[in-house]
Amino acid sequence: MENAMIGGGGRVRVREAMTRGRGGVVGEDGDAEDGRDVVARANARARRDIRDVITPMWRASYGEQLCAKKEIVAESLREITRGVRNACDKARKAGMAATCDWLRDALGRDKLCCEIEGIVRSPVLDGYRNKSEFTIGPSADGEITCGFNVGSFRDGVVAVAPPVGCRNISETAKYLGDATQTYLRERATAGEGLPVYDKRTATGFWRLFLCREGGTAPSSEHGWRHWLRPGTGPPKPPTGENGEPAETENVEPFEYPDEEASLPAPTTKDEKSEVMVMFQVRRSGYTEEQIREECDGARDAVLEAAAKATPPINVKVIVVQFYDGVSNVAPDDAEIRDMRTFETSEKSSDVIHERMCGLEFSLSATAFFQVNTLAAEALYRLAGEWASPNGKSLLLDVCCGTGTIGMTLAGNVKKVVGVDIVEESIKDAFVNAQLNGVTNTDWLAGKAEVVIPKVLREYNSRIRPVVDAPKIGTKRKATSNDPELSDGSDDEAAIQAAVTTIIDENEYEFDDVVAIVDPPRGGLHRSVLTALRREKRLKRLVYVSCNSSTMAKNVIDLCAPQGYDGNGGGAPFAPVKAIALDLFPHTAHVEAIVLLER
């Protein structure tokens, strides 16, 4: 395996890794193809190696993957520099103030808006996903298959392939998915059973198989720094006496030890492990009797397979979700029934549990939770440390989901206020807070751009105000409210100390406001960015993102000068440091974490 060189070569490797295995409907010379060529290409894509689709970096060593992913984040940091610099140039041309001192430093470090401290590797490389969703559909040969789509529907590909060789999928999910596949195929061979869903006609019954696992991750006593690879990348080429690159023909290939440093794959062998299975079906056109017969058969096949496993798999919850829509994702209010009783599922009881950061989380079938438990634990501890709460902070957990980040930090702050647009996630957050005895949290459902300003107005009188110290060389006159400044001192340290003393004499519930944002791939709404920027007591913000491209756009909005004085809509933030974190080994996805201050 060739080793990728980071820099220009690293960017090439990133592109190669992300596009490997993808097809198109344009010929090699760029000319449009006729219908037969399109069909031929669609057929070829339908028979691709599923690893190229689901884990496109599977051919690269883990060290190479880390290099490529770190470069993805680095390129986004360069995009922030370019975006803010362009904003400054436009502002200056319009006669407005536009000063960002950090831009000078960025130009001296390869245009990175701030230092990137490295990449935090995933502690586990195999079977790390605690939640796997398999499509139920026809293979390229027309056989009923439980696995992944090998291409996009818009390209005419509807074939499904089993997850054979996909290192990110757990053995439990593969095993139970295979049991489902075997059962459905046997029924079809016997001329029985209902058909699988066909996206082309929006007909059929069986749509999806989901396996969710809790309590399966290996134990680890290591903090996130143990998994940090600060200098990720091949060594610099040797140089000759004149400083020019030396001949490298005889240089030994650089080897990365990260594969061997991994923890074992998650397993359901632990007696505390719990598994949830959910089927998704299309109800329209079928009688209640047909539906019940199909669901009973699939349930029995899965439970029988689980009982025969060595050791047996604890399938604690098995449910069915009804969804007749044509989109890939069912709405939050889609009906779910317990497959054992066929009664409506009670989300409060039909749950499994996962442990992370010393807390226990209750997970329903549709609840959001990071799919890589140990890597997520590293992520949350890192984000909490960077947020640097001092014990009296008001922590805004924006896009809080089920409250995982906020609850892991609740012991270090005065109050956590979590906000998320998904009402079901907020309900789960309340349940999880109660489960762990966490009482200093509040969870609010709604659009962040609407909720955050309301929260800040509500807490306004309870947060210690920001008082700017007088500038050096000025003599501030004493007032009845600040007698400590009556000596006219122009010593900056003395003035700042006096101002701090005055502020501290007042009793405020919160010292400051800290924010952690972890938005979906689309990033934050501009109104949310405006609300965060206008809160002048918000001095520190940690941005966590699974899409570094949209993160870059949001950070530009937070850091670029606005208005005639540069502070329109609130003083701009400045990027302080960044880091990459690998939540999804063998794929092209990477988490980016950026600390902003002002």
XYZ file of C-alpha atoms in Angstrom:
598
model
C 0.000 0.000 0.000
C 1.374 3.366 -0.975
C 1.734 5.897 1.801
C 0.006 9.222 1.223
C 2.058 12.387 1.653
C 0.146 15.167 3.338
C 0.069 18.619 1.790
C -0.888 18.704 -1.876
C -0.563 14.917 -2.017
C -2.716 14.602 1.094
C -5.522 16.502 -0.602
C -5.224 14.177 -3.563
C -5.512 11.184 -1.216
C -8.629 12.680 0.365
C -10.273 13.061 -3.021
C -9.282 9.556 -4.038
C -10.609 8.030 -0.839
C -13.921 9.862 -1.063
C -14.568 9.074 -4.724
C -13.264 5.524 -4.894
C -15.953 3.145 -6.042
C -18.331 5.837 -7.240
C -19.749 5.711 -10.738
C -21.336 8.340 -12.961
C -23.477 8.740 -16.013
C -20.857 10.596 -18.007
C -18.329 8.864 -20.192
C -14.580 8.938 -19.596
C -14.200 11.703 -22.187
C -16.953 13.794 -20.583
C -19.503 13.195 -23.337
C -23.075 12.341 -22.420
C -23.930 8.671 -22.721
C -26.913 7.164 -24.452
C -29.554 5.160 -22.551
C -27.809 1.817 -23.035
C -24.600 3.165 -21.526
C -26.483 4.511 -18.541
C -28.111 1.122 -17.966
C -24.760 -0.616 -18.342
C -23.187 1.688 -15.789
C -26.103 1.230 -13.409
C -25.725 -2.541 -13.687
C -22.007 -2.264 -13.020
C -22.581 -0.119 -9.943
C -25.161 -2.630 -8.704
C -22.361 -5.211 -8.469
C -19.765 -3.066 -6.770
C -17.945 -4.212 -3.674
C -20.173 -2.954 -0.857
C -17.070 -1.938 1.099
C -16.348 0.715 -1.536
C -19.783 2.200 -0.871
C -20.049 2.000 2.917
C -16.379 2.168 3.947
C -14.572 3.815 1.004
C -11.272 4.070 2.934
C -11.123 0.360 3.769
C -8.123 -0.240 1.515
C -5.986 2.376 3.309
C -4.101 1.696 6.524
C -5.570 3.420 9.551
C -2.645 5.813 9.731
C -3.316 6.900 6.161
C -6.971 7.396 6.994
C -6.045 9.669 9.899
C -3.728 11.707 7.684
C -6.432 12.177 5.075
C -9.110 13.108 7.608
C -6.879 15.582 9.386
C -6.305 17.216 6.012
C -10.072 17.483 5.428
C -10.360 19.544 8.614
C -7.222 21.538 7.779
C -8.690 22.526 4.419
C -11.818 23.786 6.170
C -9.630 25.902 8.459
C -8.021 27.403 5.347
C -11.499 28.097 3.990
C -12.260 30.063 7.184
C -9.148 32.177 6.642
C -10.086 32.859 3.015
C -13.687 33.685 3.900
C -12.851 36.112 6.712
C -10.072 37.754 4.672
C -12.504 38.303 1.778
C -15.047 39.779 4.194
C -12.401 42.153 5.554
C -11.387 43.219 2.050
C -14.995 43.986 1.122
C -15.530 45.925 4.350
C -12.439 48.051 3.811
C -13.483 48.855 0.245
C -16.820 50.024 1.638
C -15.043 52.284 4.125
C -15.881 50.142 7.160
C -13.622 48.935 9.963
C -12.219 45.459 9.293
C -9.459 44.259 11.583
C -8.792 40.620 12.428
C -5.403 40.345 14.080
C -5.340 36.553 13.791
C -5.308 36.721 9.987
C -1.638 37.751 10.017
C -0.704 34.627 11.956
C -2.881 32.462 9.710
C -0.985 33.490 6.608
C 2.209 32.311 8.293
C 0.912 28.811 9.007
C -0.271 27.662 5.611
C -3.422 29.807 5.865
C -4.817 27.768 8.760
C -7.086 30.076 10.755
C -5.688 28.476 13.929
C -3.417 25.626 14.899
C -4.791 22.151 14.349
C -3.596 20.074 17.266
C -3.855 16.748 15.487
C -6.513 14.086 15.219
C -8.051 11.950 17.948
C -8.272 8.410 16.650
C -11.131 6.047 17.340
C -10.263 3.648 20.166
C -12.106 0.888 18.256
C -11.764 0.117 14.548
C -13.961 -2.951 14.076
C -17.691 -3.302 14.649
C -17.823 0.078 16.353
C -21.321 1.052 15.187
C -23.852 0.582 17.998
C -26.674 1.218 15.529
C -26.954 -0.286 12.029
C -29.801 0.266 9.586
C -30.106 -2.244 6.753
C -32.303 -1.800 3.701
C -34.426 -4.812 2.778
C -34.557 -5.106 -0.982
C -33.455 -7.083 -4.060
C -29.811 -7.821 -4.791
C -28.315 -7.341 -8.256
C -29.494 -10.894 -8.949
C -32.995 -10.258 -7.640
C -32.611 -12.115 -4.334
C -34.117 -10.666 -1.160
C -31.243 -9.077 0.721
C -30.780 -7.323 4.061
C -27.925 -4.857 3.772
C -26.997 -1.591 2.063
C -27.910 0.088 -1.213
C -24.951 -0.154 -3.565
C -25.837 3.006 -5.468
C -28.229 5.941 -5.561
C -31.805 5.663 -6.713
C -31.428 8.724 -8.933
C -28.769 6.833 -10.886
C -31.166 3.962 -11.420
C -29.597 1.648 -8.819
C -31.921 -0.137 -6.390
C -29.760 -3.197 -5.678
C -28.922 -4.125 -2.094
C -25.837 -6.036 -0.920
C -25.204 -7.667 2.481
C -22.583 -5.960 4.718
C -19.951 -8.634 4.108
C -16.500 -7.336 5.040
C -17.747 -3.937 6.298
C -15.485 -3.378 9.297
C -17.708 -0.726 10.852
C -20.693 -3.067 11.327
C -20.910 -5.202 14.470
C -20.986 -8.982 14.283
C -24.300 -8.952 16.131
C -25.951 -6.712 13.534
C -24.564 -8.857 10.707
C -25.732 -12.052 12.399
C -29.297 -10.891 13.078
C -29.544 -9.216 9.688
C -28.472 -12.456 8.032
C -31.110 -14.365 10.026
C -33.743 -11.942 8.730
C -32.473 -12.335 5.173
C -32.534 -16.149 5.405
C -36.090 -16.159 6.731
C -37.436 -13.835 4.017
C -35.686 -15.768 1.251
C -37.099 -19.059 2.500
C -40.584 -17.587 2.546
C -40.187 -16.250 -0.986
C -38.866 -19.598 -2.261
C -41.926 -21.318 -0.810
C -44.162 -18.825 -2.582
C -45.226 -17.284 0.704
C -44.741 -13.978 2.432
C -45.170 -10.380 1.361
C -42.784 -8.691 -1.104
C -39.950 -6.354 -0.232
C -40.349 -2.651 -0.863
C -39.650 -1.435 -4.414
C -38.558 2.205 -4.565
C -39.402 2.438 -8.258
C -43.102 1.732 -7.719
C -43.391 2.567 -3.992
C -44.972 -0.832 -3.396
C -44.110 -3.807 -1.222
C -44.017 -4.505 2.498
C -40.553 -5.034 4.009
C -38.443 -1.858 4.047
C -35.804 -1.778 6.749
C -34.076 -3.712 9.525
C -32.456 -1.854 12.440
C -30.166 -3.277 15.113
C -29.219 -1.096 18.093
C -26.841 -2.262 20.839
C -26.092 -1.024 24.343
C -23.434 -1.999 26.841
C -21.239 -3.655 24.214
C -18.271 -1.280 24.006
C -15.016 -2.423 25.645
C -13.966 -0.655 28.823
C -11.279 2.001 28.624
C -9.607 4.026 31.344
C -7.888 6.329 28.879
C -8.749 9.991 28.425
C -9.049 11.611 25.028
C -5.382 12.680 24.983
C -4.330 9.038 24.975
C -5.908 8.712 21.533
C -4.544 11.992 20.181
C -2.146 11.766 17.248
C -0.669 15.276 17.243
C 1.863 14.860 14.433
C -0.247 12.639 12.247
C 1.466 12.368 8.915
C 4.480 10.754 7.267
C 7.912 12.035 8.308
C 9.430 14.855 6.296
C 11.723 13.681 3.474
C 15.416 13.697 4.453
C 17.494 16.605 3.233
C 21.012 16.723 1.850
C 23.911 18.949 2.917
C 22.593 21.907 0.910
C 19.119 21.592 2.406
C 17.662 20.138 -0.774
C 15.581 16.935 -0.576
C 17.850 13.904 -0.583
C 17.371 10.832 -2.730
C 14.537 8.770 -1.257
C 14.758 5.561 -3.232
C 16.211 3.655 -0.279
C 14.080 5.244 2.427
C 11.991 2.665 4.301
C 8.201 3.146 3.992
C 6.701 4.827 7.033
C 4.496 2.540 9.107
C 1.705 3.674 11.407
C 1.171 1.666 14.607
C -2.449 2.731 15.152
C -4.054 -0.512 13.992
C -2.294 -2.463 16.736
C -3.209 0.127 19.389
C -6.947 -0.474 18.986
C -9.258 -1.861 21.631
C -11.214 -5.045 20.842
C -14.475 -4.811 18.935
C -17.711 -4.326 20.891
C -19.458 -7.569 21.759
C -22.775 -8.771 23.147
C -20.985 -11.431 25.194
C -21.191 -9.161 28.230
C -24.212 -10.128 30.318
C -25.111 -6.453 30.698
C -25.427 -5.941 26.956
C -28.850 -5.193 25.468
C -30.052 -5.318 21.868
C -32.988 -3.661 20.158
C -34.355 -4.782 16.792
C -36.777 -2.725 14.724
C -38.368 -3.580 11.391
C -39.898 -0.918 9.182
C -42.776 -1.958 6.925
C -45.282 -0.421 4.541
C -48.815 -1.023 5.688
C -50.838 0.270 2.695
C -52.580 -2.459 0.707
C -52.276 -5.199 3.328
C -54.784 -6.528 5.834
C -54.156 -6.510 9.560
C -54.088 -10.310 9.462
C -51.370 -10.354 6.768
C -49.310 -7.796 8.643
C -49.549 -9.687 11.923
C -48.570 -12.995 10.275
C -45.525 -11.454 8.588
C -44.362 -9.663 11.730
C -44.807 -12.737 13.918
C -42.726 -14.840 11.560
C -39.882 -12.338 11.342
C -39.922 -11.847 15.107
C -39.678 -15.578 15.754
C -36.830 -15.951 13.237
C -34.786 -13.212 14.922
C -35.430 -14.393 18.472
C -34.629 -17.993 17.543
C -31.350 -16.944 15.952
C -30.504 -14.813 19.018
C -31.160 -17.760 21.335
C -28.910 -20.054 19.258
C -25.985 -17.633 19.273
C -22.965 -18.404 21.471
C -23.459 -16.872 23.942
C -27.150 -16.021 23.402
C -27.914 -12.455 22.318
C -30.155 -10.507 24.697
C -32.787 -9.028 22.359
C -34.538 -6.922 24.949
C -36.758 -4.959 22.555
C -38.181 -5.966 19.173
C -40.607 -3.559 17.495
C -42.088 -2.723 14.087
C -42.481 0.764 12.634
C -45.176 1.544 10.050
C -44.280 4.004 7.300
C -45.984 4.420 3.917
C -44.045 7.478 2.696
C -41.594 7.530 -0.207
C -38.706 9.338 1.522
C -35.957 7.394 3.274
C -36.683 8.692 6.776
C -39.922 8.120 8.663
C -41.411 11.028 10.664
C -40.950 11.129 14.425
C -44.605 10.299 15.017
C -44.649 7.158 12.847
C -46.506 4.370 14.634
C -44.368 1.747 16.401
C -45.682 -1.515 17.892
C -44.138 -4.077 20.182
C -43.715 -7.231 18.075
C -44.186 -9.492 21.102
C -47.623 -8.141 22.013
C -48.453 -6.120 18.893
C -49.573 -3.326 21.175
C -48.492 0.286 20.617
C -44.888 0.676 21.750
C -44.304 2.654 24.930
C -41.116 4.646 24.347
C -40.509 4.971 28.058
C -40.308 1.201 28.484
C -39.228 -0.104 25.071
C -35.640 1.039 25.545
C -32.111 -0.249 25.920
C -29.331 1.418 27.899
C -25.864 2.626 27.027
C -23.152 3.929 29.339
C -20.853 6.797 28.482
C -18.774 9.248 30.546
C -19.961 7.549 33.724
C -23.620 8.146 32.873
C -26.391 5.854 31.704
C -28.560 6.751 28.724
C -31.983 5.341 27.894
C -32.385 4.850 24.146
C -35.681 4.358 22.342
C -35.874 3.059 18.785
C -35.681 6.501 17.172
C -33.527 8.372 19.727
C -30.307 9.965 18.476
C -27.069 8.732 19.995
C -23.551 8.756 18.565
C -22.899 5.424 16.847
C -19.317 5.062 18.141
C -19.591 5.056 21.929
C -15.912 5.235 22.929
C -14.991 7.826 20.309
C -18.039 9.889 21.325
C -16.875 9.755 24.940
C -13.528 11.189 23.864
C -15.339 13.856 21.851
C -17.552 14.984 24.715
C -14.728 15.103 27.249
C -12.619 17.114 24.807
C -15.444 19.559 24.039
C -16.156 20.003 27.734
C -12.524 20.700 28.524
C -12.277 23.283 25.765
C -15.459 24.986 26.887
C -13.649 25.416 30.224
C -16.671 25.900 32.457
C -15.690 27.293 35.862
C -18.460 25.888 38.001
C -20.699 28.958 37.747
C -21.310 29.019 34.009
C -24.592 28.955 32.164
C -23.942 26.356 29.479
C -25.973 26.563 26.286
C -26.113 23.116 24.677
C -27.275 24.025 21.172
C -28.661 21.175 19.032
C -28.523 19.071 22.203
C -30.226 15.950 20.864
C -30.865 13.603 23.785
C -28.688 15.754 26.037
C -25.496 13.719 25.990
C -23.059 16.649 25.861
C -24.940 18.770 28.384
C -25.299 15.956 30.889
C -21.626 14.994 30.695
C -20.776 18.601 31.670
C -23.583 19.236 34.151
C -21.331 18.458 37.110
C -18.917 21.243 36.091
C -21.382 24.079 35.502
C -24.131 25.885 37.382
C -26.845 25.196 34.817
C -27.244 23.513 31.436
C -29.911 24.699 29.023
C -30.283 22.373 26.068
C -32.111 23.315 22.885
C -33.172 21.069 20.011
C -35.796 21.260 17.291
C -36.754 17.574 17.662
C -39.331 17.283 20.438
C -38.796 13.539 20.888
C -35.084 14.159 21.549
C -35.969 16.694 24.237
C -38.279 14.143 25.894
C -35.392 11.659 25.879
C -33.121 14.294 27.429
C -35.529 14.770 30.344
C -35.701 11.009 30.847
C -31.920 10.659 30.796
C -31.426 13.545 33.222
C -33.856 11.932 35.640
C -32.226 8.520 35.148
C -28.863 9.934 36.244
C -30.143 12.216 38.995
C -28.981 15.334 37.127
C -31.055 18.245 38.416
C -29.300 21.357 37.065
C -30.486 20.974 33.467
C -33.361 22.288 31.420
C -34.339 21.042 27.961
C -36.297 23.142 25.499
C -37.837 22.060 22.198
C -37.963 24.525 19.329
C -35.919 26.357 16.757
C -32.653 27.465 18.298
C -32.886 30.899 16.654
C -36.177 31.456 18.518
C -35.410 29.730 21.826
C -31.880 31.044 22.492
C -32.772 34.769 22.581
C -35.666 33.953 24.937
C -33.352 31.976 27.218
C -30.788 34.768 27.329
C -33.460 37.344 28.117
C -34.835 35.138 30.901
C -31.413 34.683 32.514
C -30.194 38.228 31.815
C -30.399 39.590 35.373
C -28.805 36.456 36.826
C -25.572 36.579 34.796
C -22.626 38.665 35.990
C -22.381 41.586 33.560
C -19.320 42.224 31.445
C -17.544 45.446 32.432
C -14.731 46.547 30.190
C -11.657 47.869 32.015
C -10.589 51.420 31.123
C -7.930 51.650 28.450
C -4.279 52.030 29.450
C -3.292 55.648 29.956
C -6.790 56.878 30.817
C -7.801 58.195 34.229
C -11.301 57.165 35.073
C -13.133 59.434 37.467
C -14.670 57.914 40.565
C -18.414 57.586 40.822
C -20.677 56.737 43.686
C -20.744 53.166 42.399
C -17.006 52.563 42.048
C -15.072 54.348 44.831
C -12.135 51.956 44.404
C -11.155 53.839 41.235
C -10.941 57.219 42.903
C -7.133 57.290 42.980
C -6.969 57.890 39.209
C -4.541 55.043 38.708
C -3.555 54.340 35.108
C -2.070 50.929 35.872
C -4.016 48.420 33.745
C -3.653 45.494 36.157
C -4.803 47.583 39.114
C -7.763 48.953 37.197
C -8.850 45.506 36.032
C -8.540 44.117 39.563
C -10.619 46.962 40.940
C -13.303 46.464 38.291
C -13.410 42.721 39.024
C -13.748 43.415 42.746
C -16.656 45.743 42.122
C -18.449 43.183 39.956
C -17.859 40.370 42.429
C -19.411 42.373 45.243
C -22.727 41.779 43.532
C -24.206 38.348 43.834
C -24.937 36.763 40.476
C -26.000 33.193 39.952
C -23.859 32.779 36.822
C -20.372 34.071 36.109
C -20.618 33.805 32.334
C -22.230 32.118 29.360
C -20.545 29.230 27.555
C -21.885 27.583 24.403
C -21.318 24.217 22.788
C -22.952 23.741 19.410
C -23.228 20.377 17.681
C -25.511 20.951 14.680
C -26.629 18.467 12.025
C -24.737 18.287 8.742
C -26.499 21.372 7.385
C -24.980 23.574 10.090
C -26.576 26.350 12.148
C -29.301 28.673 10.907
C -28.079 32.245 10.377
C -30.505 33.459 13.045
C -28.836 31.160 15.586
C -25.443 32.569 14.670
C -26.806 36.079 15.111
C -28.264 35.255 18.536
C -24.982 33.758 19.736
C -22.908 36.627 18.422
C -25.103 39.306 19.994
C -24.710 37.848 23.501
C -21.667 39.826 24.637
C -21.279 37.728 27.805
C -20.621 34.720 25.595
C -16.829 34.731 25.433
C -16.146 31.114 24.542
C -17.851 28.847 22.033
C -16.973 25.277 21.066
C -18.197 24.281 17.626
C -18.495 20.518 17.047
C -19.315 19.411 13.521
C -19.705 16.254 11.465
C -19.452 18.377 8.321
C -16.397 20.614 8.332
C -17.541 22.375 5.157
C -20.719 23.804 6.702
C -18.764 24.428 9.907
C -16.399 26.674 7.949
C -19.301 28.743 6.621
C -20.762 29.158 10.120
C -17.414 30.076 11.669
C -16.853 32.702 8.960
C -20.162 34.315 9.973
C -19.095 34.266 13.627
C -15.595 35.647 12.988
C -15.968 38.142 10.132
C -16.295 41.829 11.075
C -19.746 43.318 10.557
C -21.025 46.873 10.387
C -19.113 50.130 10.174
C -17.156 49.540 13.380
C -16.587 45.823 12.728
C -18.711 44.889 15.748
C -22.141 45.100 14.159
C -24.346 42.395 15.559
C -21.760 41.710 18.262
C -17.970 41.581 18.409
C -16.488 38.911 16.134
C -15.036 35.727 17.565
C -11.517 34.569 16.789
C -10.504 30.944 16.157
C -8.111 29.762 18.872
C -7.464 26.094 18.166
C -8.932 23.140 16.317
C -8.717 19.382 16.312
C -10.049 16.511 14.222
C -11.650 13.399 15.686
C -12.419 10.141 13.932
C -15.875 8.858 14.838
C -16.222 6.789 11.680
C -13.111 4.734 10.802
C -12.863 3.440 7.214
C -15.314 6.086 5.958
C -14.593 9.579 4.625
C -16.436 11.280 7.506
C -14.588 13.155 10.267
C -15.569 15.336 13.207
C -14.113 18.830 13.487
C -13.914 20.736 16.779
C -13.008 24.435 16.819
C -12.653 26.711 19.844
C -13.709 30.330 19.324
C -13.080 33.162 21.767
C -13.493 36.920 21.975
